[in-house]
JSON list of C-alpha atoms in Angstrom, two decimals:
[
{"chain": "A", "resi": 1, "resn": "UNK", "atom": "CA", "xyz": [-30.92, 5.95, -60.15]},
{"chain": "A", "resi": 2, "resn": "UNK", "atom": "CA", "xyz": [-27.76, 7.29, -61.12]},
{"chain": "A", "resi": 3, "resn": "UNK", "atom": "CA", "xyz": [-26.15, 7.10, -64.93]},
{"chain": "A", "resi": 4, "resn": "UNK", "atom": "CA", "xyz": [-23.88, 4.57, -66.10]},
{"chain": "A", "resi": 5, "resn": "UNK", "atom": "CA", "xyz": [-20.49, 5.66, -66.94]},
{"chain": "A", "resi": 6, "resn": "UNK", "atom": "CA", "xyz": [-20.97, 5.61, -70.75]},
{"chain": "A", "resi": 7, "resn": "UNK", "atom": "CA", "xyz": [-23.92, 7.73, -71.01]},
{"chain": "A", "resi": 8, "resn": "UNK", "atom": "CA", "xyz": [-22.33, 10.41, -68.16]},
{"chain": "A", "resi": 9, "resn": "UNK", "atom": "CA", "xyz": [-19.22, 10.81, -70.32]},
{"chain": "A", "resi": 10, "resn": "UNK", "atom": "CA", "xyz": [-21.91, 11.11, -73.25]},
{"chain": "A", "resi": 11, "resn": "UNK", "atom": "CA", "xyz": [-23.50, 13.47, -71.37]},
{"chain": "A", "resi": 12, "resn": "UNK", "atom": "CA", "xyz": [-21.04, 15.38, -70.31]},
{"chain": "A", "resi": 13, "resn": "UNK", "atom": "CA", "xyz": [-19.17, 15.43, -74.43]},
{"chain": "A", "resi": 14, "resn": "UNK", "atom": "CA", "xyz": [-22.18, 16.87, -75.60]},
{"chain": "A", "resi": 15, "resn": "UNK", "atom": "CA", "xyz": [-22.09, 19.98, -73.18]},
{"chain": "A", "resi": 16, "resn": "UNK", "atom": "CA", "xyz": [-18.50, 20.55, -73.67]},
{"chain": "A", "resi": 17, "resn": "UNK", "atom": "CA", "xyz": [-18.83, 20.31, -77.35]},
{"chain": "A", "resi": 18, "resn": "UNK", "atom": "CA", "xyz": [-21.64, 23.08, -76.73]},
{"chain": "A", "resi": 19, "resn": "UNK", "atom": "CA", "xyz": [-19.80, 25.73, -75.02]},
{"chain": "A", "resi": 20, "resn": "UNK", "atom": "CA", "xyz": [-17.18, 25.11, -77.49]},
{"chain": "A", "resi": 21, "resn": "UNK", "atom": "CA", "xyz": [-19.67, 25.66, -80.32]},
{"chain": "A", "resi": 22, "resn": "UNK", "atom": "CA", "xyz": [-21.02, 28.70, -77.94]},
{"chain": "A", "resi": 23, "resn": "UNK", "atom": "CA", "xyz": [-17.27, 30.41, -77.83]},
{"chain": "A", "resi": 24, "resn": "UNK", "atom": "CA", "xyz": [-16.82, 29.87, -81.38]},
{"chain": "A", "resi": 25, "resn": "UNK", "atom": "CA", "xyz": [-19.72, 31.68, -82.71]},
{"chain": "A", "resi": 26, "resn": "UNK", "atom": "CA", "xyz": [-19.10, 34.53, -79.79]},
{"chain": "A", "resi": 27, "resn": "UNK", "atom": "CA", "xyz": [-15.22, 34.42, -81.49]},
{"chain": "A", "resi": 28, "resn": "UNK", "atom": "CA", "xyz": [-16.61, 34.21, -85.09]},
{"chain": "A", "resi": 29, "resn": "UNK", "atom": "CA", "xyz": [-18.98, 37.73, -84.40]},
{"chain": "A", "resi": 30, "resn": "UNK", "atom": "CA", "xyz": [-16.30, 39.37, -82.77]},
{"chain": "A", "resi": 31, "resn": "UNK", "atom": "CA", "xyz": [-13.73, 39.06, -85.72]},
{"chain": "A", "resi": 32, "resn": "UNK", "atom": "CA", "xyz": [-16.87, 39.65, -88.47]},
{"chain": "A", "resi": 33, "resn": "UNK", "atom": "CA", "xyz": [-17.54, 43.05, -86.24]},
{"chain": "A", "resi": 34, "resn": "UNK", "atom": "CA", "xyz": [-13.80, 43.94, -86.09]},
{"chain": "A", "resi": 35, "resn": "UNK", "atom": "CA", "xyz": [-11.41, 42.55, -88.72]},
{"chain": "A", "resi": 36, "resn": "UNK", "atom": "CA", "xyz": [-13.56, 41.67, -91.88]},
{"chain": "A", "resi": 37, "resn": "UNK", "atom": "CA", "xyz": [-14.17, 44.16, -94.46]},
{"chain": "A", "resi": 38, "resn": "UNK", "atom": "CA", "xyz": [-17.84, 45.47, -94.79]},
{"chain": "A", "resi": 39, "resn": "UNK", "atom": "CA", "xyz": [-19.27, 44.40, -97.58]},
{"chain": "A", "resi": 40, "resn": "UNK", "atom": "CA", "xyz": [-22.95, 45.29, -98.34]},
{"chain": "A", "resi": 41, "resn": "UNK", "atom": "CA", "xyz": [-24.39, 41.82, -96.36]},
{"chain": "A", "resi": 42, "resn": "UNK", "atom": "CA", "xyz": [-22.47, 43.15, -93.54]},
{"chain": "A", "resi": 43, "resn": "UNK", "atom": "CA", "xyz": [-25.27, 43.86, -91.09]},
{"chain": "A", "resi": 44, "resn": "UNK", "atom": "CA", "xyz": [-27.20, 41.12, -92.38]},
{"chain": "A", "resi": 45, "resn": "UNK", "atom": "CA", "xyz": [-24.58, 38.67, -91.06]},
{"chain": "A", "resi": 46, "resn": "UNK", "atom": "CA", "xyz": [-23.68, 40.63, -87.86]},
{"chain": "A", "resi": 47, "resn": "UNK", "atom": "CA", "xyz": [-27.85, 40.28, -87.22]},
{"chain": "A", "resi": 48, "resn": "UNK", "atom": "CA", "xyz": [-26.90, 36.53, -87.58]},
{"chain": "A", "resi": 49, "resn": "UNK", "atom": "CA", "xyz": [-24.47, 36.03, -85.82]},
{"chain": "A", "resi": 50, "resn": "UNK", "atom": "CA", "xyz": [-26.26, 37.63, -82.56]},
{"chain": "A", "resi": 51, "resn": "UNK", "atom": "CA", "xyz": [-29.22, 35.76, -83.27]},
{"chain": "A", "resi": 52, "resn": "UNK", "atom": "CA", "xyz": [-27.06, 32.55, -83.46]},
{"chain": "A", "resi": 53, "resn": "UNK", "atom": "CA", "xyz": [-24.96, 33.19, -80.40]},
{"chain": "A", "resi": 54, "resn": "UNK", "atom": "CA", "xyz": [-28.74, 33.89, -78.55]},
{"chain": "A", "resi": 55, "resn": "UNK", "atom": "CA", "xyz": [-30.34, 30.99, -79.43]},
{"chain": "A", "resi": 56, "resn": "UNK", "atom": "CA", "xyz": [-27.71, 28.68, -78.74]},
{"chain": "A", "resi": 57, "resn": "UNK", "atom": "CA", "xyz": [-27.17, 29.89, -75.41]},
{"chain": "A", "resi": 58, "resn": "UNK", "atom": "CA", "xyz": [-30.87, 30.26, -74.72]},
{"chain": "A", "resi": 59, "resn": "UNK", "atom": "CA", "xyz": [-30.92, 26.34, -75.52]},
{"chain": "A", "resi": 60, "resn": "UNK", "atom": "CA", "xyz": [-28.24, 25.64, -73.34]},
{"chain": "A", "resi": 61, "resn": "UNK", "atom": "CA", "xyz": [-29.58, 27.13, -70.25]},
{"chain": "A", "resi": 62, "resn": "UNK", "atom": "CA", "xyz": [-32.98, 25.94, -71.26]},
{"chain": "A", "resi": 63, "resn": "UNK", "atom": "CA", "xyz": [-31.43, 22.13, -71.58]},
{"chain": "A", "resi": 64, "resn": "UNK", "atom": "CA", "xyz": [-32.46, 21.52, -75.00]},
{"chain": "A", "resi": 65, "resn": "UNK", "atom": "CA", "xyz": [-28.62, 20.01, -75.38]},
{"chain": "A", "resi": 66, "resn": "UNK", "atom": "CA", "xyz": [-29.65, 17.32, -77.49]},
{"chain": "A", "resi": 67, "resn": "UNK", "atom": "CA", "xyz": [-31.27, 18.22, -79.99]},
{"chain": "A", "resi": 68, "resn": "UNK", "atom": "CA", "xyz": [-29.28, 21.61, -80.18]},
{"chain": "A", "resi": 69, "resn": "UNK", "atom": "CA", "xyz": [-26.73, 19.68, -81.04]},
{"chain": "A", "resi": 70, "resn": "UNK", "atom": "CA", "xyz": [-28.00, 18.20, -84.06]},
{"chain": "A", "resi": 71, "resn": "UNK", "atom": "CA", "xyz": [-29.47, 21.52, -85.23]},
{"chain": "A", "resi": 72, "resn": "UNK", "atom": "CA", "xyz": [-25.83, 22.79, -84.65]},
{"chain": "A", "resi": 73, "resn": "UNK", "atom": "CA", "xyz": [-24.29, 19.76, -87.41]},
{"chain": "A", "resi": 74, "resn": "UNK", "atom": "CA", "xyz": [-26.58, 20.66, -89.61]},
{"chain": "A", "resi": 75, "resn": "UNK", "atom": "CA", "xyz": [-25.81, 24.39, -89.43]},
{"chain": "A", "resi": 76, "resn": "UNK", "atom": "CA", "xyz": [-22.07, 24.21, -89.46]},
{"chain": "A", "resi": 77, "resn": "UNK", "atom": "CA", "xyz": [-22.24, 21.58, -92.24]},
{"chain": "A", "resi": 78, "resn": "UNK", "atom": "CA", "xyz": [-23.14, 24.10, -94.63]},
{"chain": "A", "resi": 79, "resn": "UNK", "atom": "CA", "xyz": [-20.93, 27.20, -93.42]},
{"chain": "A", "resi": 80, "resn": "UNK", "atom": "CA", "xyz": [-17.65, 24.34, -94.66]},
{"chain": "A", "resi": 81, "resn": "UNK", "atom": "CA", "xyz": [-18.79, 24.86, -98.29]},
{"chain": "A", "resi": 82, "resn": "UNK", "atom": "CA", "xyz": [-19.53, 28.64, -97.54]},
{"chain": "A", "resi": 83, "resn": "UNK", "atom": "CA", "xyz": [-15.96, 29.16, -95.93]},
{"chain": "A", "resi": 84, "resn": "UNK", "atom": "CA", "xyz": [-14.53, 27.65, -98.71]},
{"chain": "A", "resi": 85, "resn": "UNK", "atom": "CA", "xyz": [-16.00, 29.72, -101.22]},
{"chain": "A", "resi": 86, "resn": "UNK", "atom": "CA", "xyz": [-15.22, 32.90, -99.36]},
{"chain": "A", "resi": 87, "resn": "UNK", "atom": "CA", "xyz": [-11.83, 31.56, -98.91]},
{"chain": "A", "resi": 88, "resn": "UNK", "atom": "CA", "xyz": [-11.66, 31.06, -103.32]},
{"chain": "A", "resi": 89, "resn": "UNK", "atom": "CA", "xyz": [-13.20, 34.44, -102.97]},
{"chain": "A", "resi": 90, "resn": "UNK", "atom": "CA", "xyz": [-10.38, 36.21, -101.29]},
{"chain": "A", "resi": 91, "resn": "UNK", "atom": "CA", "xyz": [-7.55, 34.49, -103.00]},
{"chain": "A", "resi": 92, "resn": "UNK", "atom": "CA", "xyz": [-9.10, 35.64, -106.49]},
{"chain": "A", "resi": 93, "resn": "UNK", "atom": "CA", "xyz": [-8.99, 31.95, -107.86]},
{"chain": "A", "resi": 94, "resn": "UNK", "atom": "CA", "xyz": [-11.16, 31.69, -111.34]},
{"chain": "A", "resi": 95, "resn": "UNK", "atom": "CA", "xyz": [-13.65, 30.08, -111.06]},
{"chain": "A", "resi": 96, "resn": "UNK", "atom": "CA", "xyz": [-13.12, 28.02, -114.40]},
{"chain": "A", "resi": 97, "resn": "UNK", "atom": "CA", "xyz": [-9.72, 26.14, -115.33]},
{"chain": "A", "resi": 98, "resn": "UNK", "atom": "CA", "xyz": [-7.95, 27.81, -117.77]}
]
């Protein structure tokens, strides 16, 4: 019995959104490995990153899309509040008001 039309396109959003999330993470290792500065977490990160990129992939192929994609959320939720803080980081903001 074939899938309705709804839950195809479903389907079908939540594979796209995985390679996305796939070729983000692969773009996201390649500019840690090339363009950040080192800093003494350096290989810790690179280590996760490749780990990352493996089991997301391994996941794919393995069609564990669904709930991949909800471990995914929850991952990338927390790497907004870590971005930003690297971001305050770089810029040298204090981190009281003055």
């Amino acid at each position: 019995m074939p899938l309705p039309d709804y839950q195809r396109n479903t389907k079908l959003s939540l594979h796209v959104l995985y390679l996305v999330q796939l070729g983000i993470w692969i773009i996201t290792c390649a500019s840690h490995c090339f363009f950040e500065e080192r800093s003494k977490d350096y290989v810790m990160m690179f280590i996760h990153h490749i780990v990352t990129i493996g089991l997301v992939a391994v996941s794919y192929f393995a069609n564990y899309v669904r709930i991949g994609t909800v471990v995914l959320l929850l991952h990338d939720a927390s790497d907004v509040w870590i971005d930003l803080l690297k971001l305050f980081n770089y810029m040298k903001a204090p981190s009281t008001p003055p």
